[in-house]
XYZ file of C-alpha atoms in Angstrom:
449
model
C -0.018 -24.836 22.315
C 1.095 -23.556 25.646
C -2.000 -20.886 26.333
C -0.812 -19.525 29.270
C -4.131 -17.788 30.947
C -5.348 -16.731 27.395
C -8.859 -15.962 27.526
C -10.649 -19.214 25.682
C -13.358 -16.854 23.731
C -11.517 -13.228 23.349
C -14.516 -10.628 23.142
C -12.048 -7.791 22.376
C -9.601 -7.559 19.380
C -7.114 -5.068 18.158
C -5.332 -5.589 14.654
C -1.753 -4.099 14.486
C -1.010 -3.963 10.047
C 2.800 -3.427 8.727
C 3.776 -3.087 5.435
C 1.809 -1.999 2.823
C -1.834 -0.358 1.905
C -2.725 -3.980 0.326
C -1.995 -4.986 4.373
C -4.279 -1.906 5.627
C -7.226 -3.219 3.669
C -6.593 -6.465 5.102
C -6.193 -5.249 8.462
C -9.842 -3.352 8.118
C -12.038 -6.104 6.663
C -10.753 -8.544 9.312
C -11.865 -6.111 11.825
C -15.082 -5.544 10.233
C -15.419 -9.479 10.102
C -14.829 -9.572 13.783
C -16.959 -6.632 14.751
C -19.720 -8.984 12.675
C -19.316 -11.619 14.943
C -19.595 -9.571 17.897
C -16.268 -8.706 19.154
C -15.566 -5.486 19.687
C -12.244 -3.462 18.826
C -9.913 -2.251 21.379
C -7.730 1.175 20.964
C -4.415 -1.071 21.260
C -3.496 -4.552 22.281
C -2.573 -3.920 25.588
C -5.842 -4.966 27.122
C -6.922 -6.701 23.679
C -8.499 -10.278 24.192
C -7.280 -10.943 20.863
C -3.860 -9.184 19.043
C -3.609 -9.522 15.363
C -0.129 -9.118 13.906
C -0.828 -8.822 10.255
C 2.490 -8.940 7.981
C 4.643 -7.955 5.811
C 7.750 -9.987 4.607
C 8.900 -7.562 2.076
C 11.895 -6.558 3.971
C 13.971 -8.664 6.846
C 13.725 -5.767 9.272
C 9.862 -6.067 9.128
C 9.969 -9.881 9.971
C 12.351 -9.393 12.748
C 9.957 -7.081 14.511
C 7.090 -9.273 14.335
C 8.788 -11.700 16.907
C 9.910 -8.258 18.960
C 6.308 -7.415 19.080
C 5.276 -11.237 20.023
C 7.895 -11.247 22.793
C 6.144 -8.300 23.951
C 2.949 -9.775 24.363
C 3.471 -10.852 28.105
C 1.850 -8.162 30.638
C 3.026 -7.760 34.013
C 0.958 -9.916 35.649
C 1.896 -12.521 33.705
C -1.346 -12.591 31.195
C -1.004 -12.256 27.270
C -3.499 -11.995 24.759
C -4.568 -15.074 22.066
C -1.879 -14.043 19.564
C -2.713 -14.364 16.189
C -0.119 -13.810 13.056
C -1.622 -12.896 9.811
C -0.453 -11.778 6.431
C 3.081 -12.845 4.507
C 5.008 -13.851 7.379
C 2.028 -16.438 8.375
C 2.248 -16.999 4.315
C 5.733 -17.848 3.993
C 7.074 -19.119 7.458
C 3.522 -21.310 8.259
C 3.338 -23.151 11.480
C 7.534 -22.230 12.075
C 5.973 -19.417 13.166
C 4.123 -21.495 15.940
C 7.413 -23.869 16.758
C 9.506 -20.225 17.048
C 7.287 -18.413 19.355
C 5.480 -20.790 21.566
C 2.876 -17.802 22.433
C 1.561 -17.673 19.025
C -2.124 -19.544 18.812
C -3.033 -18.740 15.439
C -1.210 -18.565 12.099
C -3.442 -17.398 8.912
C -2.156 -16.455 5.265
C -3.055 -13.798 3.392
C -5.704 -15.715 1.078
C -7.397 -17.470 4.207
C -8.630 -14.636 6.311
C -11.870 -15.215 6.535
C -11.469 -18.222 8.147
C -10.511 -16.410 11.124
C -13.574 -17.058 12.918
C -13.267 -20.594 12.734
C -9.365 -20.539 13.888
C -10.223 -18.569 16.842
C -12.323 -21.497 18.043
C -9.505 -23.893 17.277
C -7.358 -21.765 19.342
C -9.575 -21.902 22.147
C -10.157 -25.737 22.685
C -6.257 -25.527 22.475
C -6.392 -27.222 18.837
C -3.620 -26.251 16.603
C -4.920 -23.237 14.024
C -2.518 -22.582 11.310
C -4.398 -22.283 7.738
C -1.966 -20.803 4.968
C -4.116 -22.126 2.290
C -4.810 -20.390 -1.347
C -8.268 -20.889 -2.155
C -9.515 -20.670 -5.724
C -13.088 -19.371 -4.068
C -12.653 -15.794 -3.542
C -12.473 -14.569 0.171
C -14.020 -11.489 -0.234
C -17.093 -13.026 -0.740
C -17.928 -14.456 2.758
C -16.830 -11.058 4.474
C -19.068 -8.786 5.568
C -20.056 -5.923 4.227
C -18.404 -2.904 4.632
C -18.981 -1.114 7.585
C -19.095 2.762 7.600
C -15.830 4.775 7.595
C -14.959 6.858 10.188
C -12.490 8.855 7.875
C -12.774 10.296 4.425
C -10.761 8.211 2.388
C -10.576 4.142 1.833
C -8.741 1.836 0.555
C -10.201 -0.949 -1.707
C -8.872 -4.081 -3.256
C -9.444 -5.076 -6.739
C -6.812 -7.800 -7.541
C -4.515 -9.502 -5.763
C -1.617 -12.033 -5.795
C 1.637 -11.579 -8.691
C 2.845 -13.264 -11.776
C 5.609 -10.810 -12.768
C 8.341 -12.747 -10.092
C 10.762 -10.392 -10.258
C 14.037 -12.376 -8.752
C 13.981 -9.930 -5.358
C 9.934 -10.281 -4.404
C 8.417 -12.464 -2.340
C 4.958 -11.273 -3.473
C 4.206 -14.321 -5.944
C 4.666 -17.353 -3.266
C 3.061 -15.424 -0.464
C 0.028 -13.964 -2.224
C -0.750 -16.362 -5.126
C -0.713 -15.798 -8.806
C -2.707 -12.315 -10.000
C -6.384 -12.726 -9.420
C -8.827 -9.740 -10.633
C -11.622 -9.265 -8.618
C -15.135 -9.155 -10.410
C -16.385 -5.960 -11.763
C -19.491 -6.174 -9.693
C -17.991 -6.441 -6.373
C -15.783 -4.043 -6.811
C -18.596 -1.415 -7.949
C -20.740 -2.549 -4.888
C -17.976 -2.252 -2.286
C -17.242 1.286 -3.980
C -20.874 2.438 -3.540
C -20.647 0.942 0.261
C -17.742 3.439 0.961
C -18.838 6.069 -0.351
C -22.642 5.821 1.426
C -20.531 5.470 4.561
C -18.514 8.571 4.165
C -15.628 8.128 1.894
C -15.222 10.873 -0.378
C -12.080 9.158 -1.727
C -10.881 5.675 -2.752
C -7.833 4.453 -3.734
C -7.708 1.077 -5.692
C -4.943 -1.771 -4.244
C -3.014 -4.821 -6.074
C 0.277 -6.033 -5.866
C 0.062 -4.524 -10.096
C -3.149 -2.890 -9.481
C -3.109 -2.160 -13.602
C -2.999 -5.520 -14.386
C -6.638 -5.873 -12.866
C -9.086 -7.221 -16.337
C -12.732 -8.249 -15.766
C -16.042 -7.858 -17.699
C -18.736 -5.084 -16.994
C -22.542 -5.807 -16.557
C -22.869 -6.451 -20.281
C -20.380 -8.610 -20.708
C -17.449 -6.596 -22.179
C -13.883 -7.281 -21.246
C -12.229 -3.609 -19.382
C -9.088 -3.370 -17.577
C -8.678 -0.525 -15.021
C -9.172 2.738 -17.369
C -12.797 1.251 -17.873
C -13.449 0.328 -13.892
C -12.213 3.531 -13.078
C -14.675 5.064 -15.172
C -17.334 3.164 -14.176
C -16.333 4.396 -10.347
C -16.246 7.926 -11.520
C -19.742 8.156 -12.179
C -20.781 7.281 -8.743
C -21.937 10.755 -7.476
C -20.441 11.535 -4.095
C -16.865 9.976 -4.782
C -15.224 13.074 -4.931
C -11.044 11.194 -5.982
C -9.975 7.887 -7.417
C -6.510 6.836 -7.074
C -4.545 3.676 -7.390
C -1.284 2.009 -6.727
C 0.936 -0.160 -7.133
C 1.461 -0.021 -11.008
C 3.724 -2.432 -13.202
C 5.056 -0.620 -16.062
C 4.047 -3.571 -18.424
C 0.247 -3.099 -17.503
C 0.564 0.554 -18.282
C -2.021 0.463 -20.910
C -2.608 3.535 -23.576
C -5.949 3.307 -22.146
C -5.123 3.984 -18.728
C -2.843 6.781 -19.741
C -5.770 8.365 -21.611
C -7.714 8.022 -18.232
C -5.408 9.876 -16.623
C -6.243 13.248 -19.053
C -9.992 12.651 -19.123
C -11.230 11.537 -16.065
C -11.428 14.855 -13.856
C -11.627 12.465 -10.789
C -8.463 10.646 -11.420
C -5.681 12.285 -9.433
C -2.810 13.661 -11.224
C -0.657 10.666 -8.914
C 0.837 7.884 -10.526
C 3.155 5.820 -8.644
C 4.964 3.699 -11.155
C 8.442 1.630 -9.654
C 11.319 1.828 -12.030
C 13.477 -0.326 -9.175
C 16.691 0.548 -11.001
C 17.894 3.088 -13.801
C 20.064 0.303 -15.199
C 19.215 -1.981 -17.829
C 21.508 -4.846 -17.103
C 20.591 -4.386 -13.382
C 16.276 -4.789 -14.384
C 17.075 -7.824 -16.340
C 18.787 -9.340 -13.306
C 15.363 -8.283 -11.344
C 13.447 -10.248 -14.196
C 11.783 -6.442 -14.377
C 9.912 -6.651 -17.870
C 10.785 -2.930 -19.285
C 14.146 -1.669 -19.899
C 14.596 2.454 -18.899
C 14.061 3.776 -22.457
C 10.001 1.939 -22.064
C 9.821 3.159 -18.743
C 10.548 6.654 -19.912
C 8.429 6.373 -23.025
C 5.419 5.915 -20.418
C 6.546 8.891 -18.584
C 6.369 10.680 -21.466
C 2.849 9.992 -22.329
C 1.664 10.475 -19.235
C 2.894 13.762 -18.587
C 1.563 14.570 -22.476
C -1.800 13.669 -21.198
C -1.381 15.001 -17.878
C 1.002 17.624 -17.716
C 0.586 18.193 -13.925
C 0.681 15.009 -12.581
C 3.131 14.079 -10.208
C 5.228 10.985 -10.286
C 6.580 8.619 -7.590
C 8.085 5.572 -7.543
C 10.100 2.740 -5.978
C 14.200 2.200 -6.204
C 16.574 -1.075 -4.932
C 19.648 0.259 -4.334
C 22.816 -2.343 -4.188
C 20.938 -5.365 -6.242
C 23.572 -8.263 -6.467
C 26.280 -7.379 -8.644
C 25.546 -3.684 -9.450
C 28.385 -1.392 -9.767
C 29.446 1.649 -9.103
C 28.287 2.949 -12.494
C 25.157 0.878 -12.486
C 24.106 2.907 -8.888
C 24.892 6.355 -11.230
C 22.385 5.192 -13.990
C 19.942 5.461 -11.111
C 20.563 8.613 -10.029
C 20.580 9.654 -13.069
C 17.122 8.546 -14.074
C 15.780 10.126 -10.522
C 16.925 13.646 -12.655
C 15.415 12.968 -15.498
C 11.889 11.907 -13.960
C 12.434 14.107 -11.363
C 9.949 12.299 -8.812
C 7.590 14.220 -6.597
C 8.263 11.805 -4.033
C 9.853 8.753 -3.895
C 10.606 5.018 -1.930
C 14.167 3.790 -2.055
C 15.408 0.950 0.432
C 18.691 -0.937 0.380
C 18.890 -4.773 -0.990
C 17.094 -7.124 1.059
C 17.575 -11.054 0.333
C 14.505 -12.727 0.953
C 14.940 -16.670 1.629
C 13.693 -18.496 -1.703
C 14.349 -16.189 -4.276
C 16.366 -15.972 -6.736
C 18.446 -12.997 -6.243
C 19.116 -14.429 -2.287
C 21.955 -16.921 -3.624
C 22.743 -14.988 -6.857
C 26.432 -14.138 -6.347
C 27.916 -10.035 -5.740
C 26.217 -9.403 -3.122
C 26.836 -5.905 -1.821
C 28.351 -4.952 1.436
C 25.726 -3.033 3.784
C 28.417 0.058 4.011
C 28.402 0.681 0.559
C 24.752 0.103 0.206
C 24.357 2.470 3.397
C 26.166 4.972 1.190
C 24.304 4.292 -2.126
C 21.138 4.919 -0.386
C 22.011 8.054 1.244
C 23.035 9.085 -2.217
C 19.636 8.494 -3.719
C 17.505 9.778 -0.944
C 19.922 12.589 -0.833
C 18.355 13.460 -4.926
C 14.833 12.252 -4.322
C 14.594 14.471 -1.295
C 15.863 17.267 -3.736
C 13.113 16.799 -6.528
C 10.183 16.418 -3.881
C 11.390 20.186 -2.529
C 11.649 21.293 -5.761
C 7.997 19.936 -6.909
C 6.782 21.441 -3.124
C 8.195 24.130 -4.206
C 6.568 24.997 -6.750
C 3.378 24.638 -5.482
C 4.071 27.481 -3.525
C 1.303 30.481 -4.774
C -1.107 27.732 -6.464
C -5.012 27.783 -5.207
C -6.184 24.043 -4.927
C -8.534 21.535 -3.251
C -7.351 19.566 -0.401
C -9.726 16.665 1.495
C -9.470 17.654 5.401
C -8.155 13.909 6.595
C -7.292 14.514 10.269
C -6.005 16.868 12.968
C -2.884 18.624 13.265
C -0.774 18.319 16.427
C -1.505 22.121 16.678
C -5.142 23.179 18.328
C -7.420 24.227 15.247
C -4.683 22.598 13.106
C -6.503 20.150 10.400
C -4.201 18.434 7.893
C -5.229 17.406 4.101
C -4.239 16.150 0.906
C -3.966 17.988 -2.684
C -4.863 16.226 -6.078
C -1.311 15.362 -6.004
C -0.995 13.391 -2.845
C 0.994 16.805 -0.736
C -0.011 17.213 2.914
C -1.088 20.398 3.285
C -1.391 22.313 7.282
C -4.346 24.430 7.779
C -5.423 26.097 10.557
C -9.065 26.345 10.244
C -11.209 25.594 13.394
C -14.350 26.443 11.627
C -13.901 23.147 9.135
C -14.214 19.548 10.143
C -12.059 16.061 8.965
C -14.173 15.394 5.469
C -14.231 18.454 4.113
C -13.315 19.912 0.744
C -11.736 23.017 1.144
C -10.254 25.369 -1.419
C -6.514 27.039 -0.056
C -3.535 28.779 -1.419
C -0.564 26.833 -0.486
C 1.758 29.388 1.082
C 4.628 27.908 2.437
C 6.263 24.085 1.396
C 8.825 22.221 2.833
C 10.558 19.066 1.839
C 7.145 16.706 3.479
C 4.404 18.734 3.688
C 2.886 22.169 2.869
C 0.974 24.776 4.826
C -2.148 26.490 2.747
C -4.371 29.358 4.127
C -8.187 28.799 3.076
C -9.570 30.962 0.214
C -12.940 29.788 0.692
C -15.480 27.087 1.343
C -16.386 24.888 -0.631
C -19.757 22.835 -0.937
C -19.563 19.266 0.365
């Protein structure tokens, strides 16, 4: 590997995450394994010792600007950083990555992490370190513990990996088939956010609902029962979770969701299409009269709760009138919010070489389309808040002095002006003003911590 002045024992690290939450919580425990061994972080990779590109390889846009940000690497003098890529681009693309971008000293799947350590010495005797194995042994067990928060909320992984392979996703070759985490770890690394100063947690998997384990006595539970358990721990103030699978939507989880005062009224649930013919081609296991069935019983459990979810607009082969099935199904859900992206073929799926596939113009206009109803519902559903007193979690400033900036039980960020509070607090407000992304309250009154 041509190292080119890199420093042969960085002492200074910065990790740079795309993609999604599953990628933040990655991001964070491989800082937290670095800070163990006694680097320390740095506030961007400009000066880093060490950059950490951790990726996502959902969407072709998202691999292309990994290799913009590696070809950025290069300082003026001349210097880079040890360059390591992590996550499903390392996953899928393996030591390519290495032979593409000669800069790149370290290449590390999603499942091999915690090896990182023992790459970075590889990289620094100039040895090749590329590891894009997928352990049976659990990872999580030889991190660290979790180090203390410095914000209110935190994400936490409970299962991992895929076995749904819809014909457009990625997700089962570059994470691994669905693993659930154990039911004691999970508890353990709940209570160790929450006595370092998370009020909030929300639960990660690729189908976080398809997560099954047994509890200290033995007993099989899927999520309703871990989520629970986690409500009983006394200072977690919120539980959410995402991403769901429609198929691991369990009656027992939709009960949760009306009994469990700490459950948010959230539920993120991808439909991907409102077109039956279109979800078979995605290998999607529920047709839109299931999906809507679920709806249903969720909102009779929860009549609040607000719904989001995920749409692929321009699938190969899908008409004109198959697009229209999905709008229509955005108006009959009528989302809170929403994430809709255009057809991306992945290499080494399925639906890359099936045959129709859509021009980007009309999948340009199919989107706008979409986003143009979504946008409509989300105002609506702001809207309405409008006049409603509720409990936001203070999460961070404003751009305006004074200006703090939280979240209601239904994931809306709300714009206080309240000098006298501080990030981590629970604060009671009357929202008085909503636009389509965000919502301004005025506090009512304080509320105990």
């Amino acid at each position: 590997m041509n190292r080119n002045d890199t420093p042969r024992a960085p002492a200074t690290f910065h990790v740079k995450s795309f993609g999604c939450q599953m990628n933040v919580y990655d991001g964070e425990r491989m800082a937290e394994m670095l800070g163990a061994q006694g680097m320390t972080a740095a506030s961007d990779g400009v000066e880093a010792d060490l950059v950490i590109l951790n990726t996502c390889h959902i969407r072709e846009k998202a691999v292309d600007k990994v290799y913009s940000d590696i070809g950025r690497m290069v300082r003026e003098d001349g210097s880079r950083p040890m360059i390591a890529v992590a996550g499903c681009v390392a996953q899928a693309e393996g030591a390519e990555i290495s032979r593409r971008a000669k800069s790149v000293d370290i290449v590390v799947g999603p499942q091999a992490y915690h090896r990182l350590p023992d790459l970075i010495d590889k990289a620094g005797r100039g040895e090749e370190a590329v590891d894009t194995d997928m352990p049976a042994a659990s990872k999580f067990a030889a991190l660290p513990g979790r180090a203390r928060q410095a914000r209110p909320t935190a994400f936490l992984t409970i299962m991992e990996g895929c076995d749904k392979f819809c014909t457009y996703c990625v997700v089962p070759y570059t994470r691994g088939a669905e693993i659930s985490r154990p039911w004691s770890a999970i508890v353990d690394e709940a209570k160790a956010l929450v006595d370092g100063g998370a009020r909030e947690i929300t639960l990660l998997g690729q189908n976080v609902n398809a997560w099954t384990g047994e509890d200290e006595r033995g007993r099989v539970q899927g999520m309703d029962g871990l989520v629970r358990e986690l409500a009983a721990i006394a200072d977690l103030k919120r539980i959410r979770y995402t991403t769901s699978h429609p198929n691991d939507m369990s009656e027992g989880l939709i009960a949760a969701h009306g009994e469990i005062e700490k459950l948010m009224p959230f539920l993120h649930l991808p439909v991907q299409s409102g077109n039956d013919h279109i979800l078979k081609a995605m290998n999607r296991s529920h047709d839109t009269d299931s999906y809507l069935r679920i709806i249903e019983r969720v909102r009779a459990v929860r009549p609040d709760i607000a719904l989001s979810g995920d749409f692929i607009v321009g699938f190969p082969g899908e008409t004109d009138a198959e697009f229209e099935d999905s709008l229509k199904i955005v108006d009959q859900v009528r989302y809170a919010q929403c994430y809709s992206f255009k057809y991306s073929p992945r290499p080494g799926t399925p639906a890359a070489t099936m045959d129709g596939q859509i021009a980007a113009e009309v999948m340009d206009e199919r989107l706008a389309r979409l986003q143009a109803a979504i946008n409509r519902h989300q105002l609506d559903f702001n809207a309405a808040t409008v006049g409603r007193r509720t409990d936001i979690l203070l999460e961070r400033k404003g751009r305006h002095p004074g200006q703090l900036v939280g979240k209601t039980p239904w994931l809306q960020s709300v714009h206080v002006t309240a000098p006298e509070l501080a990030i981590g607090d629970m604060v009671e407000v009357d929202i008085i003003s909503a636009g389509p992304n965000s919502l301004a309250g005025k506090p009512s009154r304080r509320k105990a911590a």
